[in-house]
PDB file of C-alpha atoms in Angstrom:
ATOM      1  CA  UNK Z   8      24.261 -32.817  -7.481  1.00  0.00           C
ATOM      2  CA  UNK Z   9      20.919 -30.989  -8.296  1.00  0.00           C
ATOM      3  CA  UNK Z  10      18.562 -29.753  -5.370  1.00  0.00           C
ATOM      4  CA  UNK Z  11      15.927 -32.084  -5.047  1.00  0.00           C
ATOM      5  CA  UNK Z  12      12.376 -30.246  -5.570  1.00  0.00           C
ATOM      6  CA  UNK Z  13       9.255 -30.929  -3.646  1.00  0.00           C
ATOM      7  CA  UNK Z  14       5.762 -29.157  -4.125  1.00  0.00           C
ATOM      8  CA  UNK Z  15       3.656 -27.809  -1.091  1.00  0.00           C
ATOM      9  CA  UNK Z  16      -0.020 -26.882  -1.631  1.00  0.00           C
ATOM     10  CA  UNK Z  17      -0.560 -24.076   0.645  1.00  0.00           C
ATOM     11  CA  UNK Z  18      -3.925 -24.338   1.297  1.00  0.00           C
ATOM     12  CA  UNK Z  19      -3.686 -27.336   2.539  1.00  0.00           C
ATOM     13  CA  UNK Z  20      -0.236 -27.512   4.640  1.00  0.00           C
ATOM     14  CA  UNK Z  21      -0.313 -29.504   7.749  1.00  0.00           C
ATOM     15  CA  UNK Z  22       0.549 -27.859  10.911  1.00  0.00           C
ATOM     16  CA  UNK Z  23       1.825 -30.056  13.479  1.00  0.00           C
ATOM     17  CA  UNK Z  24       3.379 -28.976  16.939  1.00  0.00           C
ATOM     18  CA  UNK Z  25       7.162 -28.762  15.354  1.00  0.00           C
ATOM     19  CA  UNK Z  26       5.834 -26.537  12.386  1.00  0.00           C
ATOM     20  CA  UNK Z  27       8.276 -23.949  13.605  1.00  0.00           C
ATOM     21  CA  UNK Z  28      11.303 -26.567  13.232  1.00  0.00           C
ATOM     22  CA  UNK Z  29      12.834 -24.604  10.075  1.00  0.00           C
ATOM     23  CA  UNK Z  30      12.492 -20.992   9.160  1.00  0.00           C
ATOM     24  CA  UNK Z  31      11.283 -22.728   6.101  1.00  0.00           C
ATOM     25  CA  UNK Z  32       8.168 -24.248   7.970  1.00  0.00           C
ATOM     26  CA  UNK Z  33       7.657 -21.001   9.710  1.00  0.00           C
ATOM     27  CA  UNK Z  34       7.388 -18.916   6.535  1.00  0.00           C
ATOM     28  CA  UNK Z  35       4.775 -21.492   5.235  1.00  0.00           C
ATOM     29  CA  UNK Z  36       3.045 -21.375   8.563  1.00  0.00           C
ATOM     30  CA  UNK Z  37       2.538 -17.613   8.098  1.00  0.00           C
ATOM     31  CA  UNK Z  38       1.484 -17.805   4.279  1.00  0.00           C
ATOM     32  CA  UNK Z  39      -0.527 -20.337   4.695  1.00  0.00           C
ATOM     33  CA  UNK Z  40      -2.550 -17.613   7.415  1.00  0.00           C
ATOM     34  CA  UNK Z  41      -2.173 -14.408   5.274  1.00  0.00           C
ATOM     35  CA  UNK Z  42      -4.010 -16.693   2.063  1.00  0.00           C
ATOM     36  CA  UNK Z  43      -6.714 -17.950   4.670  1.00  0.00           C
ATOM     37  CA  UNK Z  44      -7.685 -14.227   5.500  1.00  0.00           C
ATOM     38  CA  UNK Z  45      -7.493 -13.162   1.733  1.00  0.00           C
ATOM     39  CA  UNK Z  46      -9.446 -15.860   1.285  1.00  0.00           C
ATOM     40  CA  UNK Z  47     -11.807 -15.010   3.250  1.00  0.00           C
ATOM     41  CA  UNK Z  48     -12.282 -11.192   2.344  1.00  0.00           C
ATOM     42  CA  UNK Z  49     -12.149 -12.232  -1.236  1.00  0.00           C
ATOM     43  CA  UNK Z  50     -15.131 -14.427  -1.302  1.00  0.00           C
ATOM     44  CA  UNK Z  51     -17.305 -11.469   0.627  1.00  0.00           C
ATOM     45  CA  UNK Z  52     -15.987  -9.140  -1.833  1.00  0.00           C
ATOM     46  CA  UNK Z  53     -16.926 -11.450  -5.141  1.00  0.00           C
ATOM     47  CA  UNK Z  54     -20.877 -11.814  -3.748  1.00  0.00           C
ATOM     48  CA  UNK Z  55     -21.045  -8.161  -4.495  1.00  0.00           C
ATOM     49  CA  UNK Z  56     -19.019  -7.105  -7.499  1.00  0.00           C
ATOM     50  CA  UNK Z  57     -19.850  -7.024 -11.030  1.00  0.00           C
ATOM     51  CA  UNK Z  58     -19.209  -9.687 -13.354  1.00  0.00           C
ATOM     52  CA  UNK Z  59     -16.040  -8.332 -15.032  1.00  0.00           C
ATOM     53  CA  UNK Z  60     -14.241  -8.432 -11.202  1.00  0.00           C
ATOM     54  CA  UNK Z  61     -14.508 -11.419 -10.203  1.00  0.00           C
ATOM     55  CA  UNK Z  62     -12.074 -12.558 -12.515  1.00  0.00           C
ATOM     56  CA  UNK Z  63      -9.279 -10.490 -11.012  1.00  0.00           C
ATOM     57  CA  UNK Z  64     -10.484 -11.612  -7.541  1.00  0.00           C
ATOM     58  CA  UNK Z  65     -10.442 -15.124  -8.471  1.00  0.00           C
ATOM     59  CA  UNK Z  66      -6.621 -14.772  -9.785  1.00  0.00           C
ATOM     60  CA  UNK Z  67      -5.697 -14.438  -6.410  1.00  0.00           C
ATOM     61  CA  UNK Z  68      -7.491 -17.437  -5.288  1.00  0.00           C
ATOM     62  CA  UNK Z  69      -4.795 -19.164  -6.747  1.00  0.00           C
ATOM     63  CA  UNK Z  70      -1.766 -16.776  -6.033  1.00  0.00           C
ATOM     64  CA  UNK Z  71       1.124 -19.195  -4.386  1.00  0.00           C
ATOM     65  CA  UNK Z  72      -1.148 -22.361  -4.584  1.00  0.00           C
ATOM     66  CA  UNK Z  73       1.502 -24.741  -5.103  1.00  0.00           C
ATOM     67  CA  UNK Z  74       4.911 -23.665  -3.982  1.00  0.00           C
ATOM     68  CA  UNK Z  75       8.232 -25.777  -4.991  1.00  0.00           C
ATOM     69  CA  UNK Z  76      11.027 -25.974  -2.534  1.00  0.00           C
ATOM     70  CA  UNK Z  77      14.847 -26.050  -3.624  1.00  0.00           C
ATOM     71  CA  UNK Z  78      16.790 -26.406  -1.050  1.00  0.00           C
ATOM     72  CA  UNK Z  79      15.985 -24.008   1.772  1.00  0.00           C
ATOM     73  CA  UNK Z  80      14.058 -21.809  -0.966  1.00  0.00           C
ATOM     74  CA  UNK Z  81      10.260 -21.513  -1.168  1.00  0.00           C
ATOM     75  CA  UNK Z  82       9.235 -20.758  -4.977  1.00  0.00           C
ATOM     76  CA  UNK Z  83       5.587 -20.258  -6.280  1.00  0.00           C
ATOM     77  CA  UNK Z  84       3.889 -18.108  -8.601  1.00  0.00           C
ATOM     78  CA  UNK Z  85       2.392 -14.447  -7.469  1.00  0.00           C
ATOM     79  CA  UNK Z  86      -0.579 -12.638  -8.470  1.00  0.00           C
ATOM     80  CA  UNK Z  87       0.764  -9.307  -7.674  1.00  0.00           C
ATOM     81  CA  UNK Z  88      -2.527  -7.800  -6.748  1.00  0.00           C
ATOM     82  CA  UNK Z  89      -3.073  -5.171  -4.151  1.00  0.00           C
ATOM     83  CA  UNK Z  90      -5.853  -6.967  -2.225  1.00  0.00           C
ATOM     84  CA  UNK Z  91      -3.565 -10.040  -1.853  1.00  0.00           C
ATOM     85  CA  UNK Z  92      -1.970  -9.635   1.652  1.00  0.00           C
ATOM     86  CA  UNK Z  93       0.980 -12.124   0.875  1.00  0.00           C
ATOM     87  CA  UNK Z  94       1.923 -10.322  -2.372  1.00  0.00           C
ATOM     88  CA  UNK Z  95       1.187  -6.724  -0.209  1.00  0.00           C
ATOM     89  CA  UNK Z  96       3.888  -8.080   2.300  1.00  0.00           C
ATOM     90  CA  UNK Z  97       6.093  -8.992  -0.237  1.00  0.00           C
ATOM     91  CA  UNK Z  98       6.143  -5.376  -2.061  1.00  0.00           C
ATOM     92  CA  UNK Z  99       6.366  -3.944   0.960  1.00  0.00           C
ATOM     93  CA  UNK Z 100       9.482  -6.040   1.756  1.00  0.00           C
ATOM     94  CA  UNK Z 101      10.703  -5.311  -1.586  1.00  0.00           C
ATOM     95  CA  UNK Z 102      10.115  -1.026  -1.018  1.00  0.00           C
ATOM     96  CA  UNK Z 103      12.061  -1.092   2.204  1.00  0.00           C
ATOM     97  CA  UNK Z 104      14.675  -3.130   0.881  1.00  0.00           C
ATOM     98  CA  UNK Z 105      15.103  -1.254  -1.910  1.00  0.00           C
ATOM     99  CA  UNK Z 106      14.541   3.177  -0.722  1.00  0.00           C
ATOM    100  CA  UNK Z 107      16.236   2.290   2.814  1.00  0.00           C
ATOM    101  CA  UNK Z 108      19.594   2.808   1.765  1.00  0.00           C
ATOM    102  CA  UNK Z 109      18.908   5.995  -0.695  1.00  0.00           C
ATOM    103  CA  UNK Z 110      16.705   7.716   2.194  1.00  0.00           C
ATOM    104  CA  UNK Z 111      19.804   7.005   4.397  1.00  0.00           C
ATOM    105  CA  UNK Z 112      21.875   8.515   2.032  1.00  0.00           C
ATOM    106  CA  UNK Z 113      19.748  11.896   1.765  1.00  0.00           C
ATOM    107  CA  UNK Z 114      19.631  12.009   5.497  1.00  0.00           C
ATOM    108  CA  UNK Z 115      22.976  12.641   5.718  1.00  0.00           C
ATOM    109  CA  UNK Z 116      22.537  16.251   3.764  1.00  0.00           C
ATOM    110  CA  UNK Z 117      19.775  16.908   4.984  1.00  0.00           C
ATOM    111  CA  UNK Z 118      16.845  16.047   7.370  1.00  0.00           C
ATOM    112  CA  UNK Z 119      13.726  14.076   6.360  1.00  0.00           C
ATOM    113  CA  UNK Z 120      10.204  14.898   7.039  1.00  0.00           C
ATOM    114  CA  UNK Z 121       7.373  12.408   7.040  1.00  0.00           C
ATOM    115  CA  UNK Z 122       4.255  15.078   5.438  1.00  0.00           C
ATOM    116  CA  UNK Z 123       0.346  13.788   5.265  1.00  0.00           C
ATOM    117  CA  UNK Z 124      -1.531  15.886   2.929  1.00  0.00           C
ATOM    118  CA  UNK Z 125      -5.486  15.283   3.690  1.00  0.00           C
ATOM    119  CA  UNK Z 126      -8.513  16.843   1.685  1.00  0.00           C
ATOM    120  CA  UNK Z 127     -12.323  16.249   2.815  1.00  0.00           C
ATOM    121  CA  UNK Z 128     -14.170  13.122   2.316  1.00  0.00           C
ATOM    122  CA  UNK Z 129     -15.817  11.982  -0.710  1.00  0.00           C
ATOM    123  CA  UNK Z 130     -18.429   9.430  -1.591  1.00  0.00           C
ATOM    124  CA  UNK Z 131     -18.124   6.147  -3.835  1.00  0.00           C
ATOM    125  CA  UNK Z 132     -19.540   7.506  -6.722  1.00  0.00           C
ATOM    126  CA  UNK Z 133     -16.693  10.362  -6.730  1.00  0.00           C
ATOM    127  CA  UNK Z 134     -13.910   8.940  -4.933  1.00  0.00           C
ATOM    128  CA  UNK Z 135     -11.875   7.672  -9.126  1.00  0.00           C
ATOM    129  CA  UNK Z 136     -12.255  11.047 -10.089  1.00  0.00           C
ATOM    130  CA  UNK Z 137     -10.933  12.674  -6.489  1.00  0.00           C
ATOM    131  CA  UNK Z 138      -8.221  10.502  -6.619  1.00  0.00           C
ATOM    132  CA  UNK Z 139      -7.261  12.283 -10.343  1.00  0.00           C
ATOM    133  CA  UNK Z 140      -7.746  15.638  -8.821  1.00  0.00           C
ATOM    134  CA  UNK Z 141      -5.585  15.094  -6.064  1.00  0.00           C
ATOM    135  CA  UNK Z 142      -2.973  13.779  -8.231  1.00  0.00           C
ATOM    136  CA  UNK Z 143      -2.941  17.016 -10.418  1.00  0.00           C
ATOM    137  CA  UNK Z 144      -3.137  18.976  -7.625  1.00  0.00           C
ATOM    138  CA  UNK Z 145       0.081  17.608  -6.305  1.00  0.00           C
ATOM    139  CA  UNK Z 146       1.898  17.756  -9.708  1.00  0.00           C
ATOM    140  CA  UNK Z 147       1.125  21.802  -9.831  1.00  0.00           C
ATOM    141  CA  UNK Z 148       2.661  21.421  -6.601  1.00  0.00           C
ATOM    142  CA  UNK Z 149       5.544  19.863  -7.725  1.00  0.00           C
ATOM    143  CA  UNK Z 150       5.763  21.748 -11.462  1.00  0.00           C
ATOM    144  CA  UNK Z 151       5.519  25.140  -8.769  1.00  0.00           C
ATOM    145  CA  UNK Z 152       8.798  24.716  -6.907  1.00  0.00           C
ATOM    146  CA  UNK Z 153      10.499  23.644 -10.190  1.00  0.00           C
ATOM    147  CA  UNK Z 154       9.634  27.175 -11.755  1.00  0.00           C
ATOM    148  CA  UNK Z 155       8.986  29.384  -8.890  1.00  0.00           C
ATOM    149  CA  UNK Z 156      11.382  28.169  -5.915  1.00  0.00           C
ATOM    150  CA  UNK Z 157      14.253  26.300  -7.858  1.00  0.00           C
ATOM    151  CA  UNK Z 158      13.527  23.437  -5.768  1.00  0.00           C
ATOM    152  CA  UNK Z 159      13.137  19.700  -7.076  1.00  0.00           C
ATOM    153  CA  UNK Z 160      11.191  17.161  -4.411  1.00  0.00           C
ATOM    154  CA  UNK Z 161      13.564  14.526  -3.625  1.00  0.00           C
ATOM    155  CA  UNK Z 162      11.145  11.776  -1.743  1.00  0.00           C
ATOM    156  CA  UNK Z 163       8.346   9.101  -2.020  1.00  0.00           C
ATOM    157  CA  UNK Z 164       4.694   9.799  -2.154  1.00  0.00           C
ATOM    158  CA  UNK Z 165       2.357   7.359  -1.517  1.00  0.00           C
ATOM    159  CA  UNK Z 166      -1.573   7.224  -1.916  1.00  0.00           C
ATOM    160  CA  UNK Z 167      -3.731   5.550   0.924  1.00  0.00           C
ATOM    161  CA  UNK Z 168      -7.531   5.541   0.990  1.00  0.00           C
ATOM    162  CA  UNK Z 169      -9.386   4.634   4.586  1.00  0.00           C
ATOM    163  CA  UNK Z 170     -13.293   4.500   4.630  1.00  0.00           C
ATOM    164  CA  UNK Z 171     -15.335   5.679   7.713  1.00  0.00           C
ATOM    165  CA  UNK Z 172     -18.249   3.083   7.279  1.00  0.00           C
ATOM    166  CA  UNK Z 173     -20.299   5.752   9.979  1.00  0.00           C
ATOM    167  CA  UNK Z 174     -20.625   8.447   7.565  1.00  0.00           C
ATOM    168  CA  UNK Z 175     -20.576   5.686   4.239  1.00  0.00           C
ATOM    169  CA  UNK Z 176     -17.131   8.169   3.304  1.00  0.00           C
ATOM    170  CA  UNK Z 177     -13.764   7.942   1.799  1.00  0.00           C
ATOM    171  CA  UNK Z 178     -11.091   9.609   2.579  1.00  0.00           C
ATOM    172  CA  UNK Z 179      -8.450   9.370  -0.343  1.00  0.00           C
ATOM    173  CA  UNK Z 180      -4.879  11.450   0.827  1.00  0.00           C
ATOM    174  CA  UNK Z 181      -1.189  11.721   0.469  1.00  0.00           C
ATOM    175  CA  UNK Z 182       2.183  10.555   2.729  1.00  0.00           C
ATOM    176  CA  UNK Z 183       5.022  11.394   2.125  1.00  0.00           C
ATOM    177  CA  UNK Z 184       9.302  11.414   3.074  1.00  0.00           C
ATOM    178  CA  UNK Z 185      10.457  14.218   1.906  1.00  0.00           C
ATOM    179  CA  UNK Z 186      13.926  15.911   1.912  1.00  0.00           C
ATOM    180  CA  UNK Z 187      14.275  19.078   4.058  1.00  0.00           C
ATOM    181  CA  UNK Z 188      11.652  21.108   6.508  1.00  0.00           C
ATOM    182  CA  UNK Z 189      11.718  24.329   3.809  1.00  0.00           C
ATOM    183  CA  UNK Z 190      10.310  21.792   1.330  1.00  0.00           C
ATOM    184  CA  UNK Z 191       7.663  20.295   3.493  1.00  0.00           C
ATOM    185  CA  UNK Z 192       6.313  23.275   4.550  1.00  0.00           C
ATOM    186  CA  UNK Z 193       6.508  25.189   1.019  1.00  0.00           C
ATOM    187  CA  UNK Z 194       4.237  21.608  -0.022  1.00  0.00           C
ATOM    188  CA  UNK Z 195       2.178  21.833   2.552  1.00  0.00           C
ATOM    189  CA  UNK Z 196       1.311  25.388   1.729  1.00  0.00           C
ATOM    190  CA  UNK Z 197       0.281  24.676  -1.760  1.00  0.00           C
ATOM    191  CA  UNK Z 198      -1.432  22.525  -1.347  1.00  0.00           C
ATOM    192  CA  UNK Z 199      -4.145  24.500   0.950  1.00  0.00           C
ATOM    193  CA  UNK Z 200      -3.885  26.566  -1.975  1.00  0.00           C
ATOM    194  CA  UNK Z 201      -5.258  23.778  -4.481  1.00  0.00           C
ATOM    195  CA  UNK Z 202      -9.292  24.116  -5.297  1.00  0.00           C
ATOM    196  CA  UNK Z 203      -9.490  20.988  -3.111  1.00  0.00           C
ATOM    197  CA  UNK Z 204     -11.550  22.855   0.242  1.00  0.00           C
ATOM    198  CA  UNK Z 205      -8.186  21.744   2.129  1.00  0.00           C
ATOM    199  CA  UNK Z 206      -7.751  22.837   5.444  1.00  0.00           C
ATOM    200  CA  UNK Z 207      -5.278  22.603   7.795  1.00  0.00           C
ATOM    201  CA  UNK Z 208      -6.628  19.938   9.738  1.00  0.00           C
ATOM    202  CA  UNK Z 209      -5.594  16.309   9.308  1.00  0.00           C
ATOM    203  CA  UNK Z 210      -2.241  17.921   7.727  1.00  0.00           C
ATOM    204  CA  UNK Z 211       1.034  17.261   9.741  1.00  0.00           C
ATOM    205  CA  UNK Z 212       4.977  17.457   8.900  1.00  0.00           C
ATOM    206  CA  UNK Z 213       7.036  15.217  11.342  1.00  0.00           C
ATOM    207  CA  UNK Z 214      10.974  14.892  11.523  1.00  0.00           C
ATOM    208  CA  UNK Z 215      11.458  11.537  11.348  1.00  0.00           C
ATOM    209  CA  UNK Z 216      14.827   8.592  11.123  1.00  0.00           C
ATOM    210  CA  UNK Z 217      15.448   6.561   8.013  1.00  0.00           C
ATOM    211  CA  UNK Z 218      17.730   4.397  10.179  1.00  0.00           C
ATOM    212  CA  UNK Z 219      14.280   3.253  11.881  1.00  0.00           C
ATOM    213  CA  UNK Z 220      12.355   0.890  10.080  1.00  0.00           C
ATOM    214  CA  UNK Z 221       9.379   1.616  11.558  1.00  0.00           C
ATOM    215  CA  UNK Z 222       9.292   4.996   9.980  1.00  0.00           C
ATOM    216  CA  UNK Z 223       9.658   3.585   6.146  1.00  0.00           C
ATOM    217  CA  UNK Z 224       6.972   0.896   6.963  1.00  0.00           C
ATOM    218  CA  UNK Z 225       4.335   3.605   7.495  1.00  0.00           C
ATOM    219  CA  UNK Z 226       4.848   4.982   3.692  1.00  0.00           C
ATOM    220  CA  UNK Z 227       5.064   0.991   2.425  1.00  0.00           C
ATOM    221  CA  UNK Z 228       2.311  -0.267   3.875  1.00  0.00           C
ATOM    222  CA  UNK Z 229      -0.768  -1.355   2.007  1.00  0.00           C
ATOM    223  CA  UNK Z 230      -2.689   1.267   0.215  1.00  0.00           C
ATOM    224  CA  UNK Z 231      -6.246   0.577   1.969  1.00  0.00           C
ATOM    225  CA  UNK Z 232      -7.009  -1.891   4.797  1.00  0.00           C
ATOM    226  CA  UNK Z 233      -7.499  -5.665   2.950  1.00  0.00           C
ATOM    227  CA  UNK Z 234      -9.935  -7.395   5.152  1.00  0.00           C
ATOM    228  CA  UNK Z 235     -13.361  -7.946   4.744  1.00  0.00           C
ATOM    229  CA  UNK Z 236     -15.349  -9.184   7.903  1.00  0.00           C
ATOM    230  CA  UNK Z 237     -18.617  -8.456   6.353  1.00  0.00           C
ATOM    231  CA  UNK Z 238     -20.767  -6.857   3.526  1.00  0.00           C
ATOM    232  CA  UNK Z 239     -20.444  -3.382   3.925  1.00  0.00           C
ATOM    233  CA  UNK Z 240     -16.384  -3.670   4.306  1.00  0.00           C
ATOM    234  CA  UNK Z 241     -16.495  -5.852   0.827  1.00  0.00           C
ATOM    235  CA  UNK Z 242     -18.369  -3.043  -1.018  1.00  0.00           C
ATOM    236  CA  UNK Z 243     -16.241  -0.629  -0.146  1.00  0.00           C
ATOM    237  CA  UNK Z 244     -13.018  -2.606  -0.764  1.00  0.00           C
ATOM    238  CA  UNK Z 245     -14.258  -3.458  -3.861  1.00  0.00           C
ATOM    239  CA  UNK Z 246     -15.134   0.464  -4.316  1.00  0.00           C
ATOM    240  CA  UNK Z 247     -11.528   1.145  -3.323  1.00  0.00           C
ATOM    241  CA  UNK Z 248      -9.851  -1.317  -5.855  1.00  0.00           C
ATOM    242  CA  UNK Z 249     -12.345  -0.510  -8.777  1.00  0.00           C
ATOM    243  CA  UNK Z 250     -11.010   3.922  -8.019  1.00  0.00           C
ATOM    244  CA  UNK Z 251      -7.042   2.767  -7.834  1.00  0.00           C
ATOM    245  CA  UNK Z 252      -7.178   0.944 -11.166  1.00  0.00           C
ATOM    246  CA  UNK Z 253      -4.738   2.060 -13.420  1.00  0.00           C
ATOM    247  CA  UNK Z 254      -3.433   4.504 -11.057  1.00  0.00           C
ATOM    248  CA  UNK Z 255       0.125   4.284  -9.387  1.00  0.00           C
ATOM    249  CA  UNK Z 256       0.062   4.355  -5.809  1.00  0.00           C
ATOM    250  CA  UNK Z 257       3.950   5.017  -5.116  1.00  0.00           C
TER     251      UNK Z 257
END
């Protein structure tokens, strides 16, 4: 007998005071708050982008708009964007799920070190091209300990950009697991060597467990903070987006 299907429109799902009757009705509940607060950013963000934007922002107006149930399921379409926080949650779902088990695995020959790699601010109108010199930077890195060490990275490296909106700054700069304290510390001494004006502040190298979620979460998580309470926060979200077009964050 086939499932019978019913559509939700998640912008408009009632909540009543048994909402949390199903994990079904929970799981709605808490999409139906993540698309509020995109929502909400997005519509700051689209008064001050250019023209060409707004039609990516405006995708994810629509992301998961109607959502069909089968069974116990919840289906509906995504927009996959980074500044949509239930496609962001999703990914990040996805991520764990997927580099848990292989981190566990490489744990068991040898430790794992969670390494941030930091570089000075930059402003707006540099932050794309900072971003491509960072990226270089680490792949001399990387091309180095091939040639010179015999030593291939086995991790994940992940891009995250936070703005100070004090000093109107970005700060573009690297985590990452990586397999082994020799290797974390041979990385983190290139990379002071890079023409970047790197110092050793802001740089750290932690031993950390892939058995504790927590600990993955903090490399998965979103690239750049998604909220927008007001102008200033929009224009430099919408700086952030325009600089990590194109470019692969994991």
């Amino acid at each position: 007998m086939p499932v019978k299907e019913t559509s939700v429109i998640l912008d408009t799902l009632e909540v009543t005071s048994d909402y949390f009757k199903t994990k079904s009705h929970e799981t709605l509940y808490r999409q139906t708050i993540r698309k509020s607060e995109t929502i909400n950013s997005l519509l700051k963000i689209i008064d001050v982008c250019d023209v060409k934007s707004k039609k990516q922002y405006w995708k994810t107006y629509h992301c998961k708009n109607v959502l069909i149930q089968q069974g116990n399921k919840l289906i509906g379409s995504l927009c996959r964007k980074r500044w949509c926080q239930n496609c962001n949650r999703i990914r990040t779902a996805e991520l764990v799920n997927n580099y848990k088990q292989p981190l566990q695995d490489i744990q068991k020959e040898d430790e794992l070190y969670f390494v941030t790699l930091t570089a000075p601010t930059v402003n707006a109108r540099n932050l794309s091209s900072e971003i491509t010199k960072r990226y270089k930077a680490f792949t001399r890195i990387k091309d180095n300990l091939r040639r010179n060490y015999g030593i291939k990275l086995v991790g994940i490296r992940k891009l995250e950009i936070t703005y100070n909106p004090i000093t109107d700054k970005y700060h573009p700069h690297f985590h990452l697991i990586q397999q082994g304290k020799q290797q974390a510390e041979l990385i983190q001494k290139l990379w002071l060597e890079q023409p970047l004006n790197a110092g050793i502040k802001g740089q750290h190298i932690d031993l950390i467990d892939a058995n504790n979620p927590n600990n993955l979460l903090e490399v998965f998580k979103y690239a750049t903070k998604g909220t927008a309470k007001d102008e200033t926060e929009a224009k430099s979200l919408h700086t952030i987006y325009k600089a990590l077009q194109g470019k692969r964050i994991f």
